[in-house]
PDB file of C-alpha atoms and ligand atoms in Angstrom:
ATOM      1  CA  UNK A1183      -4.233  -5.214  -2.878  1.00 45.00           C
ATOM      2  CA  UNK A1184      -7.814  -5.478  -4.555  1.00 46.00           C
ATOM      3  CA  UNK A1185      -9.265  -4.711  -7.727  1.00 43.00           C
ATOM      4  CA  UNK A1186      -6.373  -5.660  -9.949  1.00 46.00           C
ATOM      5  CA  UNK A1187      -6.973  -9.323 -10.526  1.00 48.00           C
ATOM      6  CA  UNK A1188      -8.075  -9.026 -14.176  1.00 44.00           C
ATOM      7  CA  UNK A1189      -5.052 -10.606 -15.703  1.00 55.00           C
ATOM      8  CA  UNK A1190      -3.408 -14.018 -15.229  1.00 68.00           C
ATOM      9  CA  UNK A1191      -1.631 -14.126 -11.918  1.00 79.00           C
ATOM     10  CA  UNK A1192       2.011 -15.002 -11.686  1.00 88.00           C
ATOM     11  CA  UNK A1193       2.493 -16.762  -8.311  1.00 91.00           C
ATOM     12  CA  UNK A1194       2.315 -20.620  -7.611  1.00 92.00           C
ATOM     13  CA  UNK A1195      -1.172 -21.057  -6.324  1.00 94.00           C
ATOM     14  CA  UNK A1196      -0.972 -24.950  -6.425  1.00 92.00           C
ATOM     15  CA  UNK A1197       0.280 -25.551  -2.939  1.00 92.00           C
ATOM     16  CA  UNK A1198      -1.601 -23.206  -0.762  1.00 95.00           C
ATOM     17  CA  UNK A1199      -3.750 -23.741   2.276  1.00 96.00           C
ATOM     18  CA  UNK A1200      -7.728 -22.871   1.940  1.00 96.00           C
ATOM     19  CA  UNK A1201      -6.859 -19.557   3.327  1.00 96.00           C
ATOM     20  CA  UNK A1202      -4.405 -18.958   0.517  1.00 97.00           C
ATOM     21  CA  UNK A1203      -1.230 -18.922   2.756  1.00 98.00           C
ATOM     22  CA  UNK A1204       1.839 -20.890   1.912  1.00 97.00           C
ATOM     23  CA  UNK A1205       5.369 -21.480   3.668  1.00 97.00           C
ATOM     24  CA  UNK A1206       7.887 -18.903   2.792  1.00 97.00           C
ATOM     25  CA  UNK A1207      10.600 -21.448   2.256  1.00 96.00           C
ATOM     26  CA  UNK A1208      13.186 -18.922   2.899  1.00 98.00           C
ATOM     27  CA  UNK A1209      16.059 -21.301   2.103  1.00 97.00           C
ATOM     28  CA  UNK A1210      14.949 -21.630  -1.502  1.00 96.00           C
ATOM     29  CA  UNK A1211      15.972 -18.058  -2.494  1.00 98.00           C
ATOM     30  CA  UNK A1212      18.913 -17.923  -4.558  1.00 98.00           C
ATOM     31  CA  UNK A1213      22.149 -15.798  -3.966  1.00 98.00           C
ATOM     32  CA  UNK A1214      21.128 -13.800  -7.063  1.00 98.00           C
ATOM     33  CA  UNK A1215      17.625 -13.109  -5.464  1.00 98.00           C
ATOM     34  CA  UNK A1216      19.343 -11.880  -2.376  1.00 98.00           C
ATOM     35  CA  UNK A1217      21.635  -9.745  -4.293  1.00 98.00           C
ATOM     36  CA  UNK A1218      18.709  -8.154  -6.136  1.00 98.00           C
ATOM     37  CA  UNK A1219      17.050  -7.568  -2.937  1.00 98.00           C
ATOM     38  CA  UNK A1220      20.100  -5.741  -1.745  1.00 98.00           C
ATOM     39  CA  UNK A1221      20.185  -3.565  -4.775  1.00 98.00           C
ATOM     40  CA  UNK A1222      16.553  -2.664  -4.566  1.00 98.00           C
ATOM     41  CA  UNK A1223      16.841  -1.964  -0.824  1.00 98.00           C
ATOM     42  CA  UNK A1224      19.901   0.365  -1.337  1.00 97.00           C
ATOM     43  CA  UNK A1225      18.222   2.469  -3.833  1.00 97.00           C
ATOM     44  CA  UNK A1226      15.012   2.917  -1.793  1.00 97.00           C
ATOM     45  CA  UNK A1227      16.878   3.494   1.367  1.00 96.00           C
ATOM     46  CA  UNK A1228      18.670   6.572  -0.030  1.00 95.00           C
ATOM     47  CA  UNK A1229      15.202   7.988  -1.199  1.00 97.00           C
ATOM     48  CA  UNK A1230      13.095   7.286   1.822  1.00 98.00           C
ATOM     49  CA  UNK A1231      15.372   9.276   4.075  1.00 96.00           C
ATOM     50  CA  UNK A1232      14.209  12.351   2.166  1.00 97.00           C
ATOM     51  CA  UNK A1233      10.662  11.365   1.089  1.00 98.00           C
ATOM     52  CA  UNK A1234       9.160   9.022   3.549  1.00 98.00           C
ATOM     53  CA  UNK A1235       7.382  10.060   6.905  1.00 98.00           C
ATOM     54  CA  UNK A1236       9.388   9.597   9.992  1.00 98.00           C
ATOM     55  CA  UNK A1237       7.205   6.701  11.241  1.00 98.00           C
ATOM     56  CA  UNK A1238       8.396   4.765   8.258  1.00 98.00           C
ATOM     57  CA  UNK A1239      11.956   5.590   8.534  1.00 98.00           C
ATOM     58  CA  UNK A1240      12.401   5.009  12.191  1.00 98.00           C
ATOM     59  CA  UNK A1241      11.058   1.509  11.894  1.00 98.00           C
ATOM     60  CA  UNK A1242      13.058   0.671   8.666  1.00 97.00           C
ATOM     61  CA  UNK A1243      16.266   1.600  10.505  1.00 97.00           C
ATOM     62  CA  UNK A1244      15.337  -0.216  13.690  1.00 96.00           C
ATOM     63  CA  UNK A1245      14.758  -3.422  11.783  1.00 95.00           C
ATOM     64  CA  UNK A1246      17.372  -3.081   8.904  1.00 92.00           C
ATOM     65  CA  UNK A1247      16.470  -5.561   6.238  1.00 97.00           C
ATOM     66  CA  UNK A1248      19.389  -4.350   3.860  1.00 97.00           C
ATOM     67  CA  UNK A1249      21.441  -7.589   3.904  1.00 97.00           C
ATOM     68  CA  UNK A1250      19.095 -10.247   2.525  1.00 98.00           C
ATOM     69  CA  UNK A1251      15.421 -11.156   1.721  1.00 98.00           C
ATOM     70  CA  UNK A1252      13.849 -11.093   5.198  1.00 98.00           C
ATOM     71  CA  UNK A1253      12.491 -14.140   6.909  1.00 98.00           C
ATOM     72  CA  UNK A1254       8.837 -13.630   8.049  1.00 98.00           C
ATOM     73  CA  UNK A1255       9.348 -15.927  10.956  1.00 98.00           C
ATOM     74  CA  UNK A1256      12.101 -13.740  12.285  1.00 97.00           C
ATOM     75  CA  UNK A1257      10.013 -10.467  11.882  1.00 98.00           C
ATOM     76  CA  UNK A1258       6.823 -11.974  13.299  1.00 98.00           C
ATOM     77  CA  UNK A1259       7.882 -11.954  17.011  1.00 98.00           C
ATOM     78  CA  UNK A1260       8.798  -8.253  16.660  1.00 98.00           C
ATOM     79  CA  UNK A1261       5.619  -7.243  14.950  1.00 98.00           C
ATOM     80  CA  UNK A1262       3.670  -9.269  17.461  1.00 98.00           C
ATOM     81  CA  UNK A1263       5.257  -7.269  20.211  1.00 98.00           C
ATOM     82  CA  UNK A1264       4.857  -3.865  18.608  1.00 98.00           C
ATOM     83  CA  UNK A1265       1.276  -4.162  17.279  1.00 98.00           C
ATOM     84  CA  UNK A1266       0.158  -7.574  17.567  1.00 98.00           C
ATOM     85  CA  UNK A1267       0.153  -8.170  13.719  1.00 98.00           C
ATOM     86  CA  UNK A1268       1.628 -11.209  11.855  1.00 98.00           C
ATOM     87  CA  UNK A1269       2.835 -11.600   8.420  1.00 98.00           C
ATOM     88  CA  UNK A1270       1.578 -14.524   6.340  1.00 98.00           C
ATOM     89  CA  UNK A1271       3.223 -15.841   3.129  1.00 98.00           C
ATOM     90  CA  UNK A1272       1.106 -15.831   0.099  1.00 98.00           C
ATOM     91  CA  UNK A1273       1.555 -16.741  -3.516  1.00 97.00           C
ATOM     92  CA  UNK A1274       0.315 -13.264  -4.778  1.00 95.00           C
ATOM     93  CA  UNK A1275      -2.696 -11.177  -5.226  1.00 95.00           C
ATOM     94  CA  UNK A1276      -5.688 -12.559  -3.291  1.00 96.00           C
ATOM     95  CA  UNK A1277      -9.403 -12.635  -3.843  1.00 96.00           C
ATOM     96  CA  UNK A1278     -11.000  -9.725  -2.180  1.00 96.00           C
ATOM     97  CA  UNK A1279     -12.716 -11.463   0.620  1.00 97.00           C
ATOM     98  CA  UNK A1280      -9.829 -13.623   1.555  1.00 98.00           C
ATOM     99  CA  UNK A1281      -7.516 -10.399   1.706  1.00 98.00           C
ATOM    100  CA  UNK A1282     -10.075  -8.545   3.767  1.00 98.00           C
ATOM    101  CA  UNK A1283     -10.396 -11.621   6.202  1.00 98.00           C
ATOM    102  CA  UNK A1284      -6.602 -11.662   6.776  1.00 98.00           C
ATOM    103  CA  UNK A1285      -6.438  -7.967   7.489  1.00 98.00           C
ATOM    104  CA  UNK A1286      -9.461  -8.174   9.762  1.00 98.00           C
ATOM    105  CA  UNK A1287      -7.415 -10.684  11.937  1.00 98.00           C
ATOM    106  CA  UNK A1288      -4.362  -8.593  11.898  1.00 98.00           C
ATOM    107  CA  UNK A1289      -2.597 -10.980   9.380  1.00 98.00           C
ATOM    108  CA  UNK A1290      -0.719  -9.141   6.577  1.00 98.00           C
ATOM    109  CA  UNK A1291      -0.456 -11.123   3.357  1.00 98.00           C
ATOM    110  CA  UNK A1292       3.186 -10.881   1.828  1.00 98.00           C
ATOM    111  CA  UNK A1293       3.961 -12.251  -1.512  1.00 98.00           C
ATOM    112  CA  UNK A1294       6.834 -14.747  -1.536  1.00 98.00           C
ATOM    113  CA  UNK A1295       8.421 -14.319  -4.759  1.00 97.00           C
ATOM    114  CA  UNK A1296      10.785 -11.548  -5.909  1.00 97.00           C
ATOM    115  CA  UNK A1297      10.635  -9.744  -9.305  1.00 96.00           C
ATOM    116  CA  UNK A1298      13.162 -10.436 -12.016  1.00 95.00           C
ATOM    117  CA  UNK A1299      16.080  -8.259 -12.526  1.00 95.00           C
ATOM    118  CA  UNK A1300      14.637  -6.770 -15.579  1.00 94.00           C
ATOM    119  CA  UNK A1301      11.747  -5.426 -13.431  1.00 94.00           C
ATOM    120  CA  UNK A1302      14.056  -3.469 -11.286  1.00 94.00           C
ATOM    121  CA  UNK A1303      12.525  -0.232 -12.140  1.00 88.00           C
ATOM    122  CA  UNK A1304       9.015  -1.225 -12.713  1.00 85.00           C
ATOM    123  CA  UNK A1305       6.739  -4.184 -11.710  1.00 87.00           C
ATOM    124  CA  UNK A1306       3.010  -4.771 -12.560  1.00 84.00           C
ATOM    125  CA  UNK A1307       2.051  -6.991  -9.675  1.00 91.00           C
ATOM    126  CA  UNK A1308       3.226  -6.649  -5.970  1.00 95.00           C
ATOM    127  CA  UNK A1309       6.299  -8.929  -5.270  1.00 97.00           C
ATOM    128  CA  UNK A1310       8.024  -9.310  -1.809  1.00 98.00           C
ATOM    129  CA  UNK A1311       9.983  -6.300  -2.320  1.00 98.00           C
ATOM    130  CA  UNK A1312       6.734  -3.972  -2.566  1.00 98.00           C
ATOM    131  CA  UNK A1313       4.827  -5.948   0.139  1.00 98.00           C
ATOM    132  CA  UNK A1314       7.616  -6.132   2.731  1.00 98.00           C
ATOM    133  CA  UNK A1315       9.510  -2.925   2.089  1.00 98.00           C
ATOM    134  CA  UNK A1316       6.546  -0.680   1.430  1.00 98.00           C
ATOM    135  CA  UNK A1317       4.055  -2.286   3.935  1.00 98.00           C
ATOM    136  CA  UNK A1318       5.666  -3.918   6.786  1.00 98.00           C
ATOM    137  CA  UNK A1319       7.394  -0.814   8.514  1.00 98.00           C
ATOM    138  CA  UNK A1320       4.155   0.887   8.582  1.00 98.00           C
ATOM    139  CA  UNK A1321       2.370  -2.097  10.409  1.00 98.00           C
ATOM    140  CA  UNK A1322       4.651  -1.086  13.365  1.00 98.00           C
ATOM    141  CA  UNK A1323       2.589   2.080  13.838  1.00 98.00           C
ATOM    142  CA  UNK A1324      -0.176   1.446  16.340  1.00 98.00           C
ATOM    143  CA  UNK A1325      -2.590   3.868  14.837  1.00 98.00           C
ATOM    144  CA  UNK A1326      -1.992   2.855  11.207  1.00 98.00           C
ATOM    145  CA  UNK A1327      -2.073  -0.745  12.294  1.00 98.00           C
ATOM    146  CA  UNK A1328      -5.490  -0.360  13.616  1.00 98.00           C
ATOM    147  CA  UNK A1329      -6.441   1.447  10.514  1.00 98.00           C
ATOM    148  CA  UNK A1330      -5.610  -1.545   8.369  1.00 98.00           C
ATOM    149  CA  UNK A1331      -7.467  -3.957  10.499  1.00 98.00           C
ATOM    150  CA  UNK A1332     -10.485  -1.687  10.524  1.00 98.00           C
ATOM    151  CA  UNK A1333     -10.211  -1.509   6.589  1.00 98.00           C
ATOM    152  CA  UNK A1334     -10.318  -5.220   6.522  1.00 98.00           C
ATOM    153  CA  UNK A1335     -13.436  -5.432   8.639  1.00 98.00           C
ATOM    154  CA  UNK A1336     -14.953  -2.696   6.334  1.00 98.00           C
ATOM    155  CA  UNK A1337     -14.113  -4.783   3.405  1.00 98.00           C
ATOM    156  CA  UNK A1338     -16.012  -7.701   4.446  1.00 98.00           C
ATOM    157  CA  UNK A1339     -18.976  -5.506   4.825  1.00 98.00           C
ATOM    158  CA  UNK A1340     -18.379  -3.603   1.727  1.00 98.00           C
ATOM    159  CA  UNK A1341     -18.306  -7.092  -0.001  1.00 97.00           C
ATOM    160  CA  UNK A1342     -21.725  -7.891   1.315  1.00 97.00           C
ATOM    161  CA  UNK A1343     -22.932  -4.501   0.205  1.00 98.00           C
ATOM    162  CA  UNK A1344     -21.521  -4.515  -3.357  1.00 97.00           C
ATOM    163  CA  UNK A1345     -19.295  -1.530  -2.436  1.00 98.00           C
ATOM    164  CA  UNK A1346     -15.868  -2.835  -3.049  1.00 97.00           C
ATOM    165  CA  UNK A1347     -14.876  -0.552  -5.769  1.00 97.00           C
ATOM    166  CA  UNK A1348     -15.523   2.493  -3.613  1.00 98.00           C
ATOM    167  CA  UNK A1349     -13.587   1.015  -0.666  1.00 98.00           C
ATOM    168  CA  UNK A1350     -10.646  -0.117  -2.867  1.00 98.00           C
ATOM    169  CA  UNK A1351     -10.211   3.520  -3.802  1.00 98.00           C
ATOM    170  CA  UNK A1352      -9.627   4.490  -0.358  1.00 98.00           C
ATOM    171  CA  UNK A1353      -6.981   1.778   0.149  1.00 98.00           C
ATOM    172  CA  UNK A1354      -5.389   3.039  -3.065  1.00 98.00           C
ATOM    173  CA  UNK A1355      -5.250   6.740  -2.119  1.00 98.00           C
ATOM    174  CA  UNK A1356      -4.104   6.104   1.535  1.00 98.00           C
ATOM    175  CA  UNK A1357      -2.238   2.668   2.052  1.00 98.00           C
ATOM    176  CA  UNK A1358      -0.881   2.657  -1.362  1.00 98.00           C
ATOM    177  CA  UNK A1359      -0.431   6.300  -2.505  1.00 98.00           C
ATOM    178  CA  UNK A1360      -0.974   8.432   0.613  1.00 98.00           C
ATOM    179  CA  UNK A1361       0.851  11.399   1.550  1.00 98.00           C
ATOM    180  CA  UNK A1362       1.081  13.102   5.056  1.00 98.00           C
ATOM    181  CA  UNK A1363       1.712  16.757   5.985  1.00 98.00           C
ATOM    182  CA  UNK A1364       4.495  17.057   8.480  1.00 98.00           C
ATOM    183  CA  UNK A1365       6.510  19.785  10.160  1.00 96.00           C
ATOM    184  CA  UNK A1366       9.409  18.862   7.581  1.00 94.00           C
ATOM    185  CA  UNK A1367       7.080  19.131   4.535  1.00 97.00           C
ATOM    186  CA  UNK A1368       4.894  16.745   2.716  1.00 98.00           C
ATOM    187  CA  UNK A1369       6.222  13.101   2.892  1.00 98.00           C
ATOM    188  CA  UNK A1370       4.616   9.733   1.934  1.00 98.00           C
ATOM    189  CA  UNK A1371       3.477   6.596   3.784  1.00 98.00           C
ATOM    190  CA  UNK A1372       2.076   4.832   0.732  1.00 98.00           C
ATOM    191  CA  UNK A1373       3.459   1.564   0.046  1.00 98.00           C
ATOM    192  CA  UNK A1374       3.097   1.815  -3.799  1.00 97.00           C
ATOM    193  CA  UNK A1375       5.205   4.994  -3.512  1.00 97.00           C
ATOM    194  CA  UNK A1376       7.739   3.632  -1.017  1.00 98.00           C
ATOM    195  CA  UNK A1377       8.681   0.593  -3.054  1.00 97.00           C
ATOM    196  CA  UNK A1378       9.007   2.588  -6.274  1.00 95.00           C
ATOM    197  CA  UNK A1379      12.262   4.228  -7.345  1.00 93.00           C
ATOM    198  CA  UNK A1380      10.566   6.774  -9.585  1.00 94.00           C
ATOM    199  CA  UNK A1381       7.437   7.785  -7.805  1.00 96.00           C
ATOM    200  CA  UNK A1382       9.147   8.628  -4.465  1.00 97.00           C
ATOM    201  CA  UNK A1383      10.642  11.844  -5.675  1.00 97.00           C
ATOM    202  CA  UNK A1384       7.873  12.467  -8.178  1.00 97.00           C
ATOM    203  CA  UNK A1385       4.964  12.354  -5.524  1.00 98.00           C
ATOM    204  CA  UNK A1386       6.835  15.084  -3.551  1.00 98.00           C
ATOM    205  CA  UNK A1387       8.768  17.180  -5.936  1.00 97.00           C
ATOM    206  CA  UNK A1388       6.920  17.055  -9.356  1.00 97.00           C
ATOM    207  CA  UNK A1389       4.784  20.022 -10.354  1.00 96.00           C
ATOM    208  CA  UNK A1390       2.545  17.778 -12.340  1.00 96.00           C
ATOM    209  CA  UNK A1391       0.151  15.983  -9.976  1.00 97.00           C
ATOM    210  CA  UNK A1392      -2.432  17.358  -7.699  1.00 97.00           C
ATOM    211  CA  UNK A1393      -2.053  17.203  -4.000  1.00 98.00           C
ATOM    212  CA  UNK A1394      -5.279  17.607  -2.211  1.00 98.00           C
ATOM    213  CA  UNK A1395      -6.430  17.290   1.480  1.00 98.00           C
ATOM    214  CA  UNK A1396      -7.930  14.045   2.628  1.00 98.00           C
ATOM    215  CA  UNK A1397     -11.502  13.773   2.178  1.00 98.00           C
ATOM    216  CA  UNK A1398     -13.088  10.264   2.632  1.00 98.00           C
ATOM    217  CA  UNK A1399     -16.216  10.713   0.348  1.00 98.00           C
ATOM    218  CA  UNK A1400     -14.282  12.523  -2.367  1.00 98.00           C
ATOM    219  CA  UNK A1401     -11.667   9.776  -2.512  1.00 98.00           C
ATOM    220  CA  UNK A1402     -14.171   6.952  -2.571  1.00 98.00           C
ATOM    221  CA  UNK A1403     -15.653   8.475  -5.738  1.00 98.00           C
ATOM    222  CA  UNK A1404     -12.349   9.145  -7.513  1.00 98.00           C
ATOM    223  CA  UNK A1405     -10.918   6.644  -9.950  1.00 98.00           C
ATOM    224  CA  UNK A1406      -7.110   5.908 -10.061  1.00 96.00           C
ATOM    225  CA  UNK A1407      -4.443   4.967 -12.538  1.00 92.00           C
ATOM    226  CA  UNK A1408      -2.755   1.618 -12.084  1.00 90.00           C
ATOM    227  CA  UNK A1409      -0.139   1.853 -14.845  1.00 87.00           C
ATOM    228  CA  UNK A1410       1.246   5.461 -14.568  1.00 91.00           C
ATOM    229  CA  UNK A1411       2.219   7.590 -11.744  1.00 94.00           C
ATOM    230  CA  UNK A1412      -0.672   9.063  -9.891  1.00 96.00           C
ATOM    231  CA  UNK A1413      -2.334  12.375 -11.070  1.00 96.00           C
ATOM    232  CA  UNK A1414      -3.631  13.132  -7.697  1.00 98.00           C
ATOM    233  CA  UNK A1415      -2.415  12.426  -4.276  1.00 98.00           C
ATOM    234  CA  UNK A1416      -4.544  12.922  -1.040  1.00 98.00           C
ATOM    235  CA  UNK A1417      -2.796  14.589   2.070  1.00 98.00           C
ATOM    236  CA  UNK A1418      -3.565  13.535   5.687  1.00 98.00           C
ATOM    237  CA  UNK A1419      -2.580  15.504   8.532  1.00 98.00           C
ATOM    238  CA  UNK A1420      -1.774  12.574  10.807  1.00 98.00           C
ATOM    239  CA  UNK A1421      -2.846   8.940  11.180  1.00 98.00           C
ATOM    240  CA  UNK A1422      -5.403   9.738  13.846  1.00 98.00           C
ATOM    241  CA  UNK A1423      -7.210  11.821  11.205  1.00 98.00           C
ATOM    242  CA  UNK A1424      -7.296   8.822   8.932  1.00 98.00           C
ATOM    243  CA  UNK A1425      -8.415   6.501  11.614  1.00 98.00           C
ATOM    244  CA  UNK A1426     -11.172   8.903  12.991  1.00 98.00           C
ATOM    245  CA  UNK A1427     -12.603   9.841   9.548  1.00 98.00           C
ATOM    246  CA  UNK A1428     -13.021   6.131   8.658  1.00 97.00           C
ATOM    247  CA  UNK A1429     -14.375   5.088  11.911  1.00 97.00           C
ATOM    248  CA  UNK A1430     -18.187   5.627  11.339  1.00 98.00           C
ATOM    249  CA  UNK A1431     -20.334   2.968   9.592  1.00 98.00           C
ATOM    250  CA  UNK A1432     -19.824   3.413   5.755  1.00 98.00           C
ATOM    251  CA  UNK A1433     -23.267   1.991   4.739  1.00 98.00           C
ATOM    252  CA  UNK A1434     -24.981   5.483   4.259  1.00 98.00           C
ATOM    253  CA  UNK A1435     -21.924   6.727   2.493  1.00 98.00           C
ATOM    254  CA  UNK A1436     -22.188   3.873  -0.011  1.00 98.00           C
ATOM    255  CA  UNK A1437     -25.957   4.696  -0.466  1.00 97.00           C
ATOM    256  CA  UNK A1438     -25.060   8.276  -1.068  1.00 97.00           C
ATOM    257  CA  UNK A1439     -22.268   7.619  -3.673  1.00 97.00           C
ATOM    258  CA  UNK A1440     -23.857   4.595  -5.469  1.00 95.00           C
ATOM    259  CA  UNK A1441     -24.790   5.341  -8.909  1.00 90.00           C
ATOM    260  CA  UNK A1442     -22.885   8.623  -9.054  1.00 95.00           C
ATOM    261  CA  UNK A1443     -20.344   9.092 -12.006  1.00 96.00           C
ATOM    262  CA  UNK A1444     -16.892   8.805 -10.282  1.00 97.00           C
ATOM    263  CA  UNK A1445     -14.455  11.778 -10.739  1.00 97.00           C
ATOM    264  CA  UNK A1446     -11.467  11.490 -13.038  1.00 96.00           C
ATOM    265  CA  UNK A1447      -7.991  10.745 -11.498  1.00 96.00           C
ATOM    266  CA  UNK A1448      -6.974  14.405 -12.524  1.00 95.00           C
ATOM    267  CA  UNK A1449     -10.042  16.295 -11.465  1.00 96.00           C
ATOM    268  CA  UNK A1450      -9.752  19.286  -9.087  1.00 96.00           C
ATOM    269  CA  UNK A1451     -13.108  20.073  -7.440  1.00 96.00           C
ATOM    270  CA  UNK A1452     -14.366  23.439  -5.981  1.00 95.00           C
ATOM    271  CA  UNK A1453     -14.522  21.857  -2.518  1.00 95.00           C
ATOM    272  CA  UNK A1454     -11.001  20.671  -2.592  1.00 97.00           C
ATOM    273  CA  UNK A1455      -8.493  21.791  -0.061  1.00 98.00           C
ATOM    274  CA  UNK A1456      -5.633  22.251  -2.579  1.00 97.00           C
ATOM    275  CA  UNK A1457      -1.852  22.003  -1.604  1.00 98.00           C
ATOM    276  CA  UNK A1458      -0.680  22.107  -5.013  1.00 97.00           C
ATOM    277  CA  UNK A1459      -2.490  21.994  -8.207  1.00 96.00           C
ATOM    278  CA  UNK A1460      -1.028  19.928 -10.960  1.00 96.00           C
ATOM    279  CA  UNK A1461       0.296  21.734 -14.025  1.00 92.00           C
ATOM    280  CA  UNK A1462       0.300  18.954 -16.660  1.00 70.00           C
ATOM    281  CA  UNK A1463      -1.045  15.570 -17.466  1.00 62.00           C
ATOM    282  CA  UNK A1464       1.152  12.846 -16.148  1.00 54.00           C
ATOM    283  CA  UNK A1465       3.011  10.614 -18.669  1.00 55.00           C
ATOM    284  CA  UNK A1466       3.539   6.935 -18.277  1.00 48.00           C
ATOM    285  CA  UNK A1467       5.774   5.673 -15.492  1.00 46.00           C
TER     286      UNK A1467
HETATM  287  N1  LIG B 650     -15.959   2.117   9.106  1.00 53.08           N
HETATM  288  C1  LIG B 650     -15.958   1.591   7.891  1.00 53.08           C
HETATM  289  C2  LIG B 650     -17.318   0.798   7.664  1.00 53.08           C
HETATM  290  O1  LIG B 650     -18.121   0.741   8.505  1.00 53.08           O
HETATM  291  C3  LIG B 650     -14.867   0.501   8.069  1.00 53.08           C
HETATM  292  C4  LIG B 650     -13.584   1.101   7.595  1.00 53.08           C
HETATM  293  C5  LIG B 650     -12.611   1.445   8.457  1.00 53.08           C
HETATM  294  C6  LIG B 650     -13.258   1.279   6.123  1.00 53.08           C
HETATM  295  C7  LIG B 650     -11.441   1.847   8.009  1.00 53.08           C
HETATM  296  C8  LIG B 650     -11.949   1.700   5.828  1.00 53.08           C
HETATM  297  C9  LIG B 650     -11.024   2.245   6.841  1.00 53.08           C
HETATM  298  O2  LIG B 650     -17.489   0.311   6.673  1.00 53.08           O
HETATM  299 CO1  LIG B 651       0.576  -2.931  -1.648  1.00 53.08          CO
END
């Protein structure tokens, strides 16, 4: 995740390699931590059945990580076979360029530490539960897996062009908080939602937030909230739409958007394809 590194980071960055990876050291997780994982997993598993897209649910069921904190070295052969991605263990949030380099090489960074029990409902930084439960099942989808790699390649370019802020909004409104229109109604594929007990029902059921059709340039000029539920969600039709819309070279898009005032997170614009117009401001999560 990019764009959130303002405060002091919580992980142990003292023993990492130059690419910020560490060993997972799975045997060091305590029995209490495994028990907390099981509780987190149980709560989310009952919610995703109703609110997550089929692609997520199918992989989650096939893999079944309900029993203990997963071992990356046990998942990696399966992920390699499915989409040629690999998980790498990291101490926490990474510098933008390091993060992009990993994604561009089909390596997904997963934080090694688990939140404290007091953070059962809410955590500020991504931990292993967010990174693993939210992101890893989607990496088994071939089109989505290719999208994330392309995003990483685009990130390296955006870094050189000074356009990371615009590109980070795309990650936020798709990979972290994206919705998808399915024959069974609107569902989510966004990891920030999938790992959240509160936002899973909220993003689908609440009348408060806007739900607006995916629009690449619109998203890249829309600010977002990092400490409340989202005020606007963007809805894709399928993962192919996401991949195809983001395939062109973004350089002219950045030139077009640079210097423009970004839209507020709650804005609804004349050109928006509105699935639902929110009725009220969102209160804190
Ligand atoms: N096509 C984008 C570019 O040229 C890269 C990209 C792909 C960005 C997918 C985001 C998602 O910058
Ligand atoms: Co994330």
